C-alpha atoms as one frame of an Amber mdcrd trajectory, in Angstrom:
protein
   0.000   0.000   0.000   2.827   2.385   0.855   4.515   1.720  -2.502   1.248
   2.346  -4.366   0.750   5.599  -2.472   4.293   6.739  -3.306   3.787   5.850
  -6.984   0.500   7.746  -7.005   2.070  10.843  -5.475   4.990  10.595  -7.902
   2.568  10.293 -10.831   0.621  13.376  -9.692   3.815  15.407  -9.268   5.113
  14.279 -12.665   1.825  15.220 -14.334   1.936  18.612 -12.650   5.487  19.252
 -13.885   4.546  18.191 -17.437   1.574  20.572 -17.410   3.816  23.376 -16.195
   6.292  22.679 -18.997   3.553  22.659 -21.616   1.584  25.731 -20.528   3.917
  28.048 -18.578   5.721  30.406 -21.031   9.451  30.197 -21.718  11.462  33.325
 -22.440  14.196  33.015 -25.054  16.931  34.967 -26.768  19.003  33.839 -29.755
  21.769  35.909 -31.338  24.072  34.913 -34.186  26.751  36.618 -36.233  28.588
  35.314 -39.281  31.205  37.389 -41.058  34.911  36.604 -40.787  34.099  34.757
 -37.596  30.994  32.932 -36.443  29.362  33.400 -33.054  26.109  31.899 -31.774
  24.546  32.530 -28.381  21.188  31.226 -27.129  19.423  31.377 -23.798  16.148
  30.063 -22.390  14.624  30.765 -18.982  11.520  29.471 -17.233   9.562  30.152
 -14.057  10.717  33.761 -13.667  14.340  32.846 -14.320  14.561  30.115 -11.674
  15.453  27.577 -14.370  17.211  27.995 -17.678  20.293  27.494 -19.784  22.760
  29.536 -21.828  24.712  28.171 -24.793  27.399  29.863 -26.842  29.678  28.736
 -29.636  32.416  30.674 -31.395  34.042  29.804 -34.708  32.675  26.229 -34.492
  35.415  25.125 -32.096  34.609  26.675 -28.732  31.417  25.729 -26.865  30.030
  26.765 -23.509  26.834  25.543 -21.863  25.533  26.739 -18.508  22.439  25.498
 -16.713  20.737  27.733 -14.157  18.892  26.027 -11.309  17.239  28.222  -8.657
  19.407  31.102  -9.944  22.607  29.096  -9.354  24.705  28.664 -12.505  26.410
  25.338 -13.313  28.901  24.833 -16.132  28.061  21.721 -18.173  30.273  22.203
 -21.237  33.291  24.456 -21.486  35.440  23.251 -24.373  38.053  24.957 -26.466
  39.296  22.457 -28.991  41.472  23.314 -31.932  39.719  23.549 -35.239  40.456
  20.692 -37.602  41.537  21.463 -41.137  40.883  18.755 -43.680  42.641  18.866
 -47.011  40.268  18.021 -49.823  41.118  17.593 -53.482  39.856  20.677 -55.348
  38.095  18.588 -57.994  35.741  17.243 -55.298  35.101  20.464 -53.406  32.416
  21.809 -55.728  30.561  18.545 -55.959  30.383  18.073 -52.197  29.259  21.568
 -51.214  26.435  21.576 -48.712  23.846  23.491 -50.769  23.975  20.880 -53.532
  23.354  18.071 -51.047  20.384  19.857 -49.533  18.569  21.400 -52.491  15.692
  18.982 -51.881  14.702  21.341 -49.057  13.923  23.959 -51.725  11.211  21.789
 -53.268   8.022  23.876 -53.566   5.871  21.072 -52.118   8.118  21.106 -49.043
   8.458  24.876 -48.763   4.727  25.610 -48.845   3.790  23.791 -45.584   7.063
  24.892 -43.961   6.327  28.554 -44.762   2.830  28.116 -43.334   4.245  26.582
 -40.138   6.818  29.371 -39.771   4.081  31.982 -40.138   1.983  30.315 -37.441
   5.031  30.007 -35.183   6.014  33.641 -35.715   2.496  34.841 -34.921   2.560
  32.735 -31.762   5.936  33.782 -30.376   5.486  37.477 -31.359   9.100  38.399
 -30.603   9.711  41.592 -28.657  12.863  42.075 -30.709  13.702  40.669 -34.121
  16.623  41.671 -36.285  17.889  40.020 -39.459  20.380  41.513 -41.845  22.920
  40.075 -44.236  23.563  38.530 -47.641  23.012  35.040 -49.009  23.671  33.239
 -52.256  23.891  29.660 -53.532  26.298  28.234 -56.084  23.365  27.908 -58.499
  21.497  31.258 -58.880  18.248  29.325 -59.360  18.266  28.262 -55.700  19.040
  31.819 -54.643  15.895  32.849 -56.518  13.852  30.139 -54.791  15.135  31.326
 -51.398  14.275  34.926 -52.322  10.717  33.943 -53.288  10.300  32.072 -49.993
  11.572  35.067 -48.036   9.144  37.380 -49.851   6.271  35.161 -48.716   7.361
  35.784 -45.113   8.058  39.500 -45.591   4.633  40.759 -44.298   5.538  39.297
 -40.887   8.584  41.552 -40.619   6.923  44.937 -41.182   7.503  46.074 -37.606
  11.015  44.638 -37.324  14.498  45.473 -38.555  14.964  43.093 -41.512  17.311
  43.731 -44.403  18.385  40.638 -46.355  19.928  40.835 -49.832  20.335  37.977
 -52.325  23.630  37.602 -54.166  23.246  35.845 -57.517  26.882  36.086 -58.613
  28.517  34.277 -55.679  27.987  31.651 -52.978  27.850  33.493 -49.663  26.183
  33.484 -46.269  26.882  36.296 -43.830  24.986  38.614 -41.528  23.494  39.196
 -38.078  20.460  37.673 -36.389  18.666  38.452 -33.130  15.344  37.248 -31.785
  13.972  37.698 -28.267  10.559  36.912 -26.832   8.543  34.159 -25.218   6.695
  31.021 -26.257   4.383  28.343 -24.881   5.654  24.838 -25.555   2.267  23.224
 -26.243   1.575  25.648 -29.095   4.968  24.941 -30.690   4.360  21.189 -30.399
   0.944  21.466 -32.069   2.424  23.405 -34.998   5.316  20.931 -35.360   3.096
  17.837 -35.220   0.624  19.317 -37.697   3.465  20.074 -40.112   4.980  16.600
 -39.795   1.639  15.067 -40.735   2.027  16.637 -44.183   3.146  13.855 -46.539
   5.367  16.168 -48.615   7.248  17.300 -45.510   7.780  13.710 -44.351   8.927
  12.671 -47.809  11.664  15.315 -47.933  12.745  15.155 -44.284  13.172  11.398
 -44.223  14.528  11.001 -47.736  18.054   9.612 -47.945  18.578  10.771 -51.491
  20.764  13.787 -52.127  19.487  14.699 -55.549  17.543  17.873 -56.284  13.796
  17.709 -55.861  12.933  21.178 -57.089  10.097  21.199 -59.594
């Protein structure tokens, strides 16, 4: 009887914690910069800052992760490893570039539900601050055009924010600054994600092992 009572109490407490996680808002802040160097910093807090974490990464070789519990900070990851340089034969470099291996994500049947999900997510989180500026371009100008069209679909969401993104059709480039700060409710994000994953076109692209282009 005692064991059953303990299990019952544990189950009630667990259910209460799950409900808190799903319905109590999280505050978040993500900042990224990519020019000559790359720097990413992200933070999430919950329950008025009693719980949270902060993650930062610089130049892809230095990572730091701190977890905050009852306003006490604990270091989980604090690495500073030397960056590895791999020598690759120049005749293979073009063929193996990342954009060519991921052009299936620019398929219009994939982009349409993804754009819809991003709109719903953006309306939900309603960031207090949002800043996006920079330049982008793919090796093939066609994919740069597809990315530009997708961005234009999202443009009405950014009317009240500082957004200035320019396509570059003559070169392959990705550089700029990004900042977003606000709050979200986990259950709403989960509903949007699950609804999007139920789309057959999204599942087909996400779980495809092929690396060929799917753009129609």
